[in-house]
Amino acid sequence: MKEWWVQVGLLSVPLLAVYLHIPPPKLSPALLSWRSSGSYFTYKDQNIFYRDSIGAVGSSDIVVLLHGFPTSSYDWCKIWEGLTQRFHRVIALDFVGFGFSDKPRPHRYSIFEQASIVEGLVRHLGLHHQRINLLSHDYGDTVAQELLHRSLQPLMLLLLFVVPLPCCSELFFFFFIPGWEQCLVPTRSPRRQSTGTCGRLCAPTTAISSFLFSILQYINQRKKHRDRWVGALTSTSVPLHLIYGPLDPVNPHPEFLQLYKKVLPTSTVSVLDDHISHYPQLEDPTGFLNAYLNFINSF
């Protein structure tokens, strides 16, 4: 009798071959609508997807939304309409490697590049001389910190989950979501392709591993540039606000909140209901939006 692992291997090869040739599922109507209402601009030959909605009449305020890992601008779909009732312009993009933006391979993905892409979008829209409000989440927090370091002033900055903070790496662990890798891998071409939760794996395992490894380098970048990015928060005069879900497994309660208040004592904080976790803008869009607008309207 052959070793069990040989039998498993022989069975896996044809199954994998069949799987890789299954056509990707169609995008949901919601994602199709999201994509059709957006546009693309070019940053160094990369096609970057963004949405730009004209909102409240009589307001000149602008908000730029920075999404987290491993998702896309669609993270903001439940509060989009509410934001347009307060802001004149509501803008969100898919970082390169995410969502409907290009996913070049091989490529050295970095927080610095993503920050430059945000700056490029702001210039593309002719808003580089205006005040920008930043609303960020997860991966987008670090991009926001880099933008803050570059002194994109004046800004109002809301940070949802600010990592890493000094001397607290033990508080944070990476939270893997089942199927998360599907949000990153292009459905057909390594260039402009979609995803959100409707993608599927359709490339050789080695290519997928290489792609994900390059994206995940942001974790090491956070460690390497901790002083730069935490320093941007502790030294700025820009108003900071944290909206926090106590059930967040990435930033555990109460340790994270205690440390945040210690490191950034001038930042204001909104704590949502006890059952709210890492995606408050999706889990409690009303509570999240109210907390954010209360902060914005306090100026």
mmCIF file of N, CA, C and O in Angstrom, residues 183-272:
data_model
loop_
_atom_site.group_PDB
_atom_site.id
_atom_site.type_symbol
_atom_site.label_atom_id
_atom_site.label_comp_id
_atom_site.label_asym_id
_atom_site.label_seq_id
_atom_site.Cartn_x
_atom_site.Cartn_y
_atom_site.Cartn_z
ATOM 1 N N CYS A 183 -9.376 38.247 -1.984
ATOM 2 C CA CYS A 183 -9.555 39.687 -2.192
ATOM 3 C C CYS A 183 -8.371 40.310 -2.903
ATOM 4 O O CYS A 183 -8.419 41.466 -3.301
ATOM 5 N N LEU A 184 -7.289 39.559 -3.041
ATOM 6 C CA LEU A 184 -6.067 40.135 -3.569
ATOM 7 C C LEU A 184 -5.683 39.617 -4.933
ATOM 8 O O LEU A 184 -5.038 40.304 -5.704
ATOM 9 N N VAL A 185 -6.060 38.391 -5.240
ATOM 10 C CA VAL A 185 -5.575 37.759 -6.448
ATOM 11 C C VAL A 185 -6.455 38.121 -7.629
ATOM 12 O O VAL A 185 -7.669 38.000 -7.561
ATOM 13 N N PRO A 186 -5.844 38.583 -8.730
ATOM 14 C CA PRO A 186 -6.644 38.968 -9.895
ATOM 15 C C PRO A 186 -7.368 37.769 -10.481
ATOM 16 O O PRO A 186 -6.874 36.656 -10.455
ATOM 17 N N THR A 187 -8.558 38.003 -11.032
ATOM 18 C CA THR A 187 -9.361 36.905 -11.538
ATOM 19 C C THR A 187 -8.844 36.375 -12.874
ATOM 20 O O THR A 187 -8.992 35.206 -13.169
ATOM 21 N N ARG A 188 -8.256 37.215 -13.686
ATOM 22 C CA ARG A 188 -7.715 36.737 -14.959
ATOM 23 C C ARG A 188 -6.336 37.350 -15.224
ATOM 24 O O ARG A 188 -5.350 36.651 -15.328
ATOM 25 N N SER A 189 -6.316 38.656 -15.345
ATOM 26 C CA SER A 189 -5.074 39.334 -15.677
ATOM 27 C C SER A 189 -4.400 39.864 -14.427
ATOM 28 O O SER A 189 -5.072 40.233 -13.482
ATOM 29 N N PRO A 190 -3.054 39.930 -14.395
ATOM 30 C CA PRO A 190 -2.397 40.550 -13.253
ATOM 31 C C PRO A 190 -2.519 42.057 -13.282
ATOM 32 O O PRO A 190 -2.035 42.735 -12.414
ATOM 33 N N ARG A 191 -3.168 42.597 -14.298
ATOM 34 C CA ARG A 191 -3.386 44.029 -14.376
ATOM 35 C C ARG A 191 -4.742 44.345 -13.761
ATOM 36 O O ARG A 191 -5.099 43.783 -12.744
ATOM 37 N N ARG A 192 -5.539 45.206 -14.394
ATOM 38 C CA ARG A 192 -6.777 45.667 -13.762
ATOM 39 C C ARG A 192 -7.775 44.520 -13.633
ATOM 40 O O ARG A 192 -8.284 44.011 -14.601
ATOM 41 N N GLN A 193 -8.028 44.100 -12.408
ATOM 42 C CA GLN A 193 -9.037 43.101 -12.150
ATOM 43 C C GLN A 193 -9.633 43.330 -10.792
ATOM 44 O O GLN A 193 -9.135 44.069 -9.986
ATOM 45 N N SER A 194 -10.690 42.622 -10.520
ATOM 46 C CA SER A 194 -11.526 42.967 -9.440
ATOM 47 C C SER A 194 -11.242 42.186 -8.219
ATOM 48 O O SER A 194 -10.507 41.275 -8.239
ATOM 49 N N THR A 195 -12.008 42.543 -7.303
ATOM 50 C CA THR A 195 -12.456 41.574 -6.453
ATOM 51 C C THR A 195 -13.358 41.599 -5.327
ATOM 52 O O THR A 195 -14.328 40.917 -5.395
ATOM 53 N N GLY A 196 -12.970 42.192 -4.283
ATOM 54 C CA GLY A 196 -13.799 42.100 -3.108
ATOM 55 C C GLY A 196 -13.909 40.647 -2.724
ATOM 56 O O GLY A 196 -12.990 39.900 -2.864
ATOM 57 N N THR A 197 -15.056 40.237 -2.274
ATOM 58 C CA THR A 197 -15.196 38.846 -1.831
ATOM 59 C C THR A 197 -15.622 37.944 -2.971
ATOM 60 O O THR A 197 -15.916 36.782 -2.747
ATOM 61 N N CYS A 198 -15.652 38.462 -4.180
ATOM 62 C CA CYS A 198 -16.149 37.654 -5.284
ATOM 63 C C CYS A 198 -15.041 37.060 -6.122
ATOM 64 O O CYS A 198 -15.290 36.471 -7.156
ATOM 65 N N GLY A 199 -13.812 37.242 -5.716
ATOM 66 C CA GLY A 199 -12.710 36.706 -6.490
ATOM 67 C C GLY A 199 -12.507 35.235 -6.220
ATOM 68 O O GLY A 199 -13.202 34.611 -5.448
ATOM 69 N N ARG A 200 -11.506 34.666 -6.870
ATOM 70 C CA ARG A 200 -11.157 33.278 -6.604
ATOM 71 C C ARG A 200 -9.697 33.103 -6.962
ATOM 72 O O ARG A 200 -9.124 33.864 -7.719
ATOM 73 N N LEU A 201 -9.097 32.053 -6.423
ATOM 74 C CA LEU A 201 -7.721 31.774 -6.750
ATOM 75 C C LEU A 201 -7.658 31.194 -8.146
ATOM 76 O O LEU A 201 -8.379 30.266 -8.472
ATOM 77 N N CYS A 202 -6.792 31.720 -8.973
ATOM 78 C CA CYS A 202 -6.750 31.213 -10.344
ATOM 79 C C CYS A 202 -5.342 31.319 -10.905
ATOM 80 O O CYS A 202 -5.157 31.536 -12.081
ATOM 81 N N ALA A 203 -4.349 31.205 -10.044
ATOM 82 C CA ALA A 203 -2.963 31.254 -10.487
ATOM 83 C C ALA A 203 -2.206 30.158 -9.767
ATOM 84 O O ALA A 203 -2.643 29.676 -8.722
ATOM 85 N N PRO A 204 -1.067 29.733 -10.302
ATOM 86 C CA PRO A 204 -0.276 28.712 -9.623
ATOM 87 C C PRO A 204 0.055 29.131 -8.198
ATOM 88 O O PRO A 204 0.225 30.309 -7.905
ATOM 89 N N THR A 205 0.158 28.158 -7.312
ATOM 90 C CA THR A 205 0.382 28.443 -5.901
ATOM 91 C C THR A 205 1.620 29.295 -5.682
ATOM 92 O O THR A 205 1.623 30.196 -4.847
ATOM 93 N N THR A 206 2.678 29.046 -6.428
ATOM 94 C CA THR A 206 3.906 29.819 -6.236
ATOM 95 C C THR A 206 3.692 31.283 -6.575
ATOM 96 O O THR A 206 4.196 32.167 -5.887
ATOM 97 N N ALA A 207 2.914 31.543 -7.620
ATOM 98 C CA ALA A 207 2.638 32.937 -7.992
ATOM 99 C C ALA A 207 1.800 33.621 -6.925
ATOM 100 O O ALA A 207 2.025 34.784 -6.580
ATOM 101 N N ILE A 208 0.803 32.888 -6.394
ATOM 102 C CA ILE A 208 -0.034 33.442 -5.342
ATOM 103 C C ILE A 208 0.804 33.765 -4.115
ATOM 104 O O ILE A 208 0.694 34.834 -3.522
ATOM 105 N N SER A 209 1.659 32.815 -3.726
ATOM 106 C CA SER A 209 2.492 33.013 -2.542
ATOM 107 C C SER A 209 3.390 34.223 -2.703
ATOM 108 O O SER A 209 3.553 35.022 -1.781
ATOM 109 N N SER A 210 3.976 34.367 -3.873
ATOM 110 C CA SER A 210 4.864 35.501 -4.127
ATOM 111 C C SER A 210 4.104 36.810 -4.058
ATOM 112 O O SER A 210 4.565 37.800 -3.479
ATOM 113 N N PHE A 211 2.898 36.825 -4.646
ATOM 114 C CA PHE A 211 2.077 38.033 -4.651
ATOM 115 C C PHE A 211 1.692 38.431 -3.231
ATOM 116 O O PHE A 211 1.832 39.586 -2.826
ATOM 117 N N LEU A 212 1.214 37.451 -2.448
ATOM 118 C CA LEU A 212 0.794 37.747 -1.087
ATOM 119 C C LEU A 212 1.969 38.156 -0.218
ATOM 120 O O LEU A 212 1.850 39.039 0.625
ATOM 121 N N PHE A 213 3.104 37.502 -0.434
ATOM 122 C CA PHE A 213 4.284 37.857 0.343
ATOM 123 C C PHE A 213 4.666 39.308 0.103
ATOM 124 O O PHE A 213 5.012 40.035 1.038
ATOM 125 N N SER A 214 4.589 39.758 -1.142
ATOM 126 C CA SER A 214 4.962 41.141 -1.440
ATOM 127 C C SER A 214 3.981 42.124 -0.830
ATOM 128 O O SER A 214 4.361 43.186 -0.344
ATOM 129 N N ILE A 215 2.689 41.792 -0.827
ATOM 130 C CA ILE A 215 1.686 42.647 -0.202
ATOM 131 C C ILE A 215 1.904 42.717 1.310
ATOM 132 O O ILE A 215 1.834 43.777 1.935
ATOM 133 N N LEU A 216 2.191 41.573 1.911
ATOM 134 C CA LEU A 216 2.296 41.480 3.365
ATOM 135 C C LEU A 216 3.554 42.122 3.932
ATOM 136 O O LEU A 216 3.718 42.167 5.157
ATOM 137 N N GLN A 217 4.408 42.627 3.075
ATOM 138 C CA GLN A 217 5.611 43.300 3.562
ATOM 139 C C GLN A 217 5.275 44.541 4.385
ATOM 140 O O GLN A 217 6.133 45.072 5.091
ATOM 141 N N TYR A 218 4.041 45.004 4.296
ATOM 142 C CA TYR A 218 3.677 46.189 5.090
ATOM 143 C C TYR A 218 3.823 45.921 6.584
ATOM 144 O O TYR A 218 4.062 46.849 7.369
ATOM 145 N N ILE A 219 3.696 44.666 7.000
ATOM 146 C CA ILE A 219 3.853 44.337 8.417
ATOM 147 C C ILE A 219 5.285 44.604 8.859
ATOM 148 O O ILE A 219 5.530 45.219 9.904
ATOM 149 N N ASN A 220 6.240 44.153 8.049
ATOM 150 C CA ASN A 220 7.646 44.426 8.362
ATOM 151 C C ASN A 220 7.956 45.911 8.253
ATOM 152 O O ASN A 220 8.774 46.447 9.014
ATOM 153 N N GLN A 221 7.309 46.596 7.304
ATOM 154 C CA GLN A 221 7.532 48.036 7.158
ATOM 155 C C GLN A 221 7.049 48.789 8.398
ATOM 156 O O GLN A 221 7.665 49.771 8.812
ATOM 157 N N ARG A 222 5.959 48.332 8.984
ATOM 158 C CA ARG A 222 5.477 48.969 10.216
ATOM 159 C C ARG A 222 6.521 48.860 11.320
ATOM 160 O O ARG A 222 6.733 49.813 12.081
ATOM 161 N N LYS A 223 7.144 47.713 11.445
ATOM 162 C CA LYS A 223 8.163 47.536 12.463
ATOM 163 C C LYS A 223 9.385 48.400 12.166
ATOM 164 O O LYS A 223 9.921 49.076 13.053
ATOM 165 N N LYS A 224 9.819 48.380 10.920
ATOM 166 C CA LYS A 224 11.029 49.106 10.532
ATOM 167 C C LYS A 224 10.870 50.608 10.700
ATOM 168 O O LYS A 224 11.810 51.309 11.108
ATOM 169 N N HIS A 225 9.697 51.116 10.361
ATOM 170 C CA HIS A 225 9.482 52.573 10.352
ATOM 171 C C HIS A 225 8.577 53.013 11.496
ATOM 172 O O HIS A 225 7.916 54.049 11.406
ATOM 173 N N ARG A 226 8.584 52.270 12.584
ATOM 174 C CA ARG A 226 7.734 52.571 13.738
ATOM 175 C C ARG A 226 7.936 53.996 14.240
ATOM 176 O O ARG A 226 6.980 54.736 14.461
ATOM 177 N N ASP A 227 9.175 54.399 14.419
ATOM 178 C CA ASP A 227 9.444 55.740 14.954
ATOM 179 C C ASP A 227 8.911 56.822 14.029
ATOM 180 O O ASP A 227 8.379 57.842 14.488
ATOM 181 N N ARG A 228 9.055 56.615 12.732
ATOM 182 C CA ARG A 228 8.597 57.595 11.743
ATOM 183 C C ARG A 228 7.078 57.771 11.826
ATOM 184 O O ARG A 228 6.571 58.899 11.871
ATOM 185 N N TRP A 229 6.362 56.665 11.870
ATOM 186 C CA TRP A 229 4.908 56.736 11.777
ATOM 187 C C TRP A 229 4.234 57.018 13.109
ATOM 188 O O TRP A 229 3.243 57.754 13.160
ATOM 189 N N VAL A 230 4.746 56.474 14.183
ATOM 190 C CA VAL A 230 4.201 56.824 15.490
ATOM 191 C C VAL A 230 4.569 58.261 15.836
ATOM 192 O O VAL A 230 3.775 59.007 16.395
ATOM 193 N N GLY A 231 5.784 58.648 15.461
ATOM 194 C CA GLY A 231 6.218 60.019 15.695
ATOM 195 C C GLY A 231 5.347 61.041 14.992
ATOM 196 O O GLY A 231 5.121 62.141 15.504
ATOM 197 N N ALA A 232 4.833 60.665 13.812
ATOM 198 C CA ALA A 232 3.943 61.574 13.086
ATOM 199 C C ALA A 232 2.679 61.850 13.887
ATOM 200 O O ALA A 232 2.130 62.962 13.856
ATOM 201 N N LEU A 233 2.212 60.858 14.630
ATOM 202 C CA LEU A 233 1.010 61.017 15.439
ATOM 203 C C LEU A 233 1.267 61.815 16.708
ATOM 204 O O LEU A 233 0.466 62.665 17.099
ATOM 205 N N THR A 234 2.386 61.518 17.356
ATOM 206 C CA THR A 234 2.653 62.147 18.654
ATOM 207 C C THR A 234 3.089 63.598 18.521
ATOM 208 O O THR A 234 2.976 64.367 19.479
ATOM 209 N N SER A 235 3.565 63.982 17.347
ATOM 210 C CA SER A 235 4.088 65.344 17.186
ATOM 211 C C SER A 235 3.152 66.270 16.423
ATOM 212 O O SER A 235 3.409 67.469 16.336
ATOM 213 N N THR A 236 2.071 65.742 15.866
ATOM 214 C CA THR A 236 1.205 66.582 15.029
ATOM 215 C C THR A 236 0.255 67.438 15.863
ATOM 216 O O THR A 236 -0.097 67.091 16.994
ATOM 217 N N SER A 237 -0.159 68.542 15.267
ATOM 218 C CA SER A 237 -1.210 69.374 15.874
ATOM 219 C C SER A 237 -2.556 69.106 15.212
ATOM 220 O O SER A 237 -3.566 69.726 15.568
ATOM 221 N N VAL A 238 -2.573 68.192 14.266
ATOM 222 C CA VAL A 238 -3.806 67.833 13.571
ATOM 223 C C VAL A 238 -4.735 67.086 14.529
ATOM 224 O O VAL A 238 -4.287 66.207 15.266
ATOM 225 N N PRO A 239 -6.021 67.415 14.565
ATOM 226 C CA PRO A 239 -6.951 66.689 15.444
ATOM 227 C C PRO A 239 -7.024 65.207 15.074
ATOM 228 O O PRO A 239 -7.170 64.854 13.900
ATOM 229 N N LEU A 240 -6.930 64.353 16.082
ATOM 230 C CA LEU A 240 -6.992 62.910 15.891
ATOM 231 C C LEU A 240 -8.216 62.358 16.610
ATOM 232 O O LEU A 240 -8.594 62.845 17.678
ATOM 233 N N HIS A 241 -8.803 61.334 16.043
ATOM 234 C CA HIS A 241 -9.946 60.691 16.677
ATOM 235 C C HIS A 241 -9.907 59.197 16.393
ATOM 236 O O HIS A 241 -9.558 58.778 15.286
ATOM 237 N N LEU A 242 -10.252 58.410 17.384
ATOM 238 C CA LEU A 242 -10.304 56.954 17.270
ATOM 239 C C LEU A 242 -11.736 56.481 17.444
ATOM 240 O O LEU A 242 -12.410 56.874 18.396
ATOM 241 N N ILE A 243 -12.212 55.652 16.506
ATOM 242 C CA ILE A 243 -13.495 54.981 16.660
ATOM 243 C C ILE A 243 -13.178 53.508 16.863
ATOM 244 O O ILE A 243 -12.569 52.871 16.000
ATOM 245 N N TYR A 244 -13.609 52.971 17.993
ATOM 246 C CA TYR A 244 -13.118 51.665 18.425
ATOM 247 C C TYR A 244 -14.249 50.692 18.719
ATOM 248 O O TYR A 244 -15.244 51.044 19.367
ATOM 249 N N GLY A 245 -14.082 49.460 18.217
ATOM 250 C CA GLY A 245 -15.000 48.378 18.544
ATOM 251 C C GLY A 245 -14.375 47.486 19.605
ATOM 252 O O GLY A 245 -13.327 46.889 19.370
ATOM 253 N N PRO A 246 -14.963 47.371 20.795
ATOM 254 C CA PRO A 246 -14.342 46.640 21.901
ATOM 255 C C PRO A 246 -14.093 45.159 21.624
ATOM 256 O O PRO A 246 -13.265 44.538 22.286
ATOM 257 N N LEU A 247 -14.806 44.594 20.640
ATOM 258 C CA LEU A 247 -14.622 43.175 20.345
ATOM 259 C C LEU A 247 -13.548 42.944 19.285
ATOM 260 O O LEU A 247 -13.369 41.820 18.815
ATOM 261 N N ASP A 248 -12.824 43.968 18.918
ATOM 262 C CA ASP A 248 -11.792 43.877 17.884
ATOM 263 C C ASP A 248 -10.701 42.880 18.285
ATOM 264 O O ASP A 248 -9.995 43.102 19.271
ATOM 265 N N PRO A 249 -10.515 41.775 17.530
ATOM 266 C CA PRO A 249 -9.480 40.799 17.881
ATOM 267 C C PRO A 249 -8.084 41.252 17.498
ATOM 268 O O PRO A 249 -7.099 40.710 17.985
ATOM 269 N N VAL A 250 -7.988 42.231 16.621
ATOM 270 C CA VAL A 250 -6.671 42.723 16.198
ATOM 271 C C VAL A 250 -6.073 43.652 17.248
ATOM 272 O O VAL A 250 -4.869 43.650 17.502
ATOM 273 N N ASN A 251 -6.921 44.446 17.859
ATOM 274 C CA ASN A 251 -6.501 45.407 18.878
ATOM 275 C C ASN A 251 -7.332 45.162 20.141
ATOM 276 O O ASN A 251 -8.344 45.826 20.369
ATOM 277 N N PRO A 252 -6.907 44.210 20.966
ATOM 278 C CA PRO A 252 -7.754 43.707 22.060
ATOM 279 C C PRO A 252 -8.096 44.756 23.109
ATOM 280 O O PRO A 252 -7.299 45.636 23.426
ATOM 281 N N HIS A 253 -9.291 44.628 23.608
ATOM 282 C CA HIS A 253 -9.787 45.473 24.691
ATOM 283 C C HIS A 253 -9.514 44.774 26.022
ATOM 284 O O HIS A 253 -9.674 43.564 26.137
ATOM 285 N N PRO A 254 -9.073 45.510 27.061
ATOM 286 C CA PRO A 254 -8.914 46.976 27.125
ATOM 287 C C PRO A 254 -7.483 47.436 26.870
ATOM 288 O O PRO A 254 -7.197 48.631 26.924
ATOM 289 N N GLU A 255 -6.556 46.475 26.624
ATOM 290 C CA GLU A 255 -5.132 46.845 26.534
ATOM 291 C C GLU A 255 -4.864 47.881 25.456
ATOM 292 O O GLU A 255 -4.132 48.860 25.678
ATOM 293 N N PHE A 256 -5.460 47.668 24.281
ATOM 294 C CA PHE A 256 -5.193 48.590 23.193
ATOM 295 C C PHE A 256 -5.660 50.003 23.525
ATOM 296 O O PHE A 256 -4.946 50.987 23.323
ATOM 297 N N LEU A 257 -6.879 50.096 24.040
ATOM 298 C CA LEU A 257 -7.443 51.413 24.333
ATOM 299 C C LEU A 257 -6.637 52.134 25.404
ATOM 300 O O LEU A 257 -6.399 53.347 25.314
ATOM 301 N N GLN A 258 -6.188 51.411 26.412
ATOM 302 C CA GLN A 258 -5.367 52.007 27.466
ATOM 303 C C GLN A 258 -4.060 52.540 26.904
ATOM 304 O O GLN A 258 -3.628 53.657 27.237
ATOM 305 N N LEU A 259 -3.442 51.761 26.052
ATOM 306 C CA LEU A 259 -2.168 52.173 25.476
ATOM 307 C C LEU A 259 -2.336 53.335 24.503
ATOM 308 O O LEU A 259 -1.524 54.263 24.463
ATOM 309 N N TYR A 260 -3.409 53.290 23.717
ATOM 310 C CA TYR A 260 -3.685 54.382 22.776
ATOM 311 C C TYR A 260 -3.813 55.708 23.523
ATOM 312 O O TYR A 260 -3.230 56.723 23.136
ATOM 313 N N LYS A 261 -4.590 55.713 24.606
ATOM 314 C CA LYS A 261 -4.800 56.941 25.374
ATOM 315 C C LYS A 261 -3.507 57.407 26.040
ATOM 316 O O LYS A 261 -3.293 58.609 26.214
ATOM 317 N N LYS A 262 -2.650 56.477 26.401
ATOM 318 C CA LYS A 262 -1.375 56.830 27.016
ATOM 319 C C LYS A 262 -0.440 57.473 26.009
ATOM 320 O O LYS A 262 0.220 58.476 26.292
ATOM 321 N N VAL A 263 -0.377 56.903 24.804
ATOM 322 C CA VAL A 263 0.538 57.407 23.772
ATOM 323 C C VAL A 263 0.002 58.672 23.124
ATOM 324 O O VAL A 263 0.762 59.587 22.798
ATOM 325 N N LEU A 264 -1.324 58.748 22.936
ATOM 326 C CA LEU A 264 -1.938 59.904 22.268
ATOM 327 C C LEU A 264 -3.010 60.513 23.180
ATOM 328 O O LEU A 264 -4.213 60.429 22.901
ATOM 329 N N PRO A 265 -2.599 61.151 24.253
ATOM 330 C CA PRO A 265 -3.564 61.660 25.235
ATOM 331 C C PRO A 265 -4.451 62.781 24.711
ATOM 332 O O PRO A 265 -5.519 63.035 25.279
ATOM 333 N N THR A 266 -4.029 63.467 23.657
ATOM 334 C CA THR A 266 -4.847 64.561 23.129
ATOM 335 C C THR A 266 -5.893 64.086 22.123
ATOM 336 O O THR A 266 -6.762 64.851 21.719
ATOM 337 N N SER A 267 -5.805 62.831 21.690
ATOM 338 C CA SER A 267 -6.776 62.290 20.745
ATOM 339 C C SER A 267 -8.104 62.030 21.446
ATOM 340 O O SER A 267 -8.150 61.563 22.587
ATOM 341 N N THR A 268 -9.183 62.325 20.761
ATOM 342 C CA THR A 268 -10.494 61.958 21.271
ATOM 343 C C THR A 268 -10.824 60.528 20.834
ATOM 344 O O THR A 268 -10.249 60.005 19.878
ATOM 345 N N VAL A 269 -11.770 59.909 21.550
ATOM 346 C CA VAL A 269 -12.080 58.491 21.322
ATOM 347 C C VAL A 269 -13.587 58.277 21.374
ATOM 348 O O VAL A 269 -14.268 58.849 22.226
ATOM 349 N N SER A 270 -14.089 57.456 20.454
ATOM 350 C CA SER A 270 -15.475 56.980 20.504
ATOM 351 C C SER A 270 -15.439 55.462 20.620
ATOM 352 O O SER A 270 -14.822 54.791 19.791
ATOM 353 N N VAL A 271 -16.082 54.929 21.650
ATOM 354 C CA VAL A 271 -16.153 53.480 21.843
ATOM 355 C C VAL A 271 -17.574 53.031 21.494
ATOM 356 O O VAL A 271 -18.540 53.494 22.099
ATOM 357 N N LEU A 272 -17.682 52.130 20.538
ATOM 358 C CA LEU A 272 -18.982 51.650 20.089
ATOM 359 C C LEU A 272 -19.486 50.530 21.010
ATOM 360 O O LEU A 272 -18.837 50.189 21.992
#
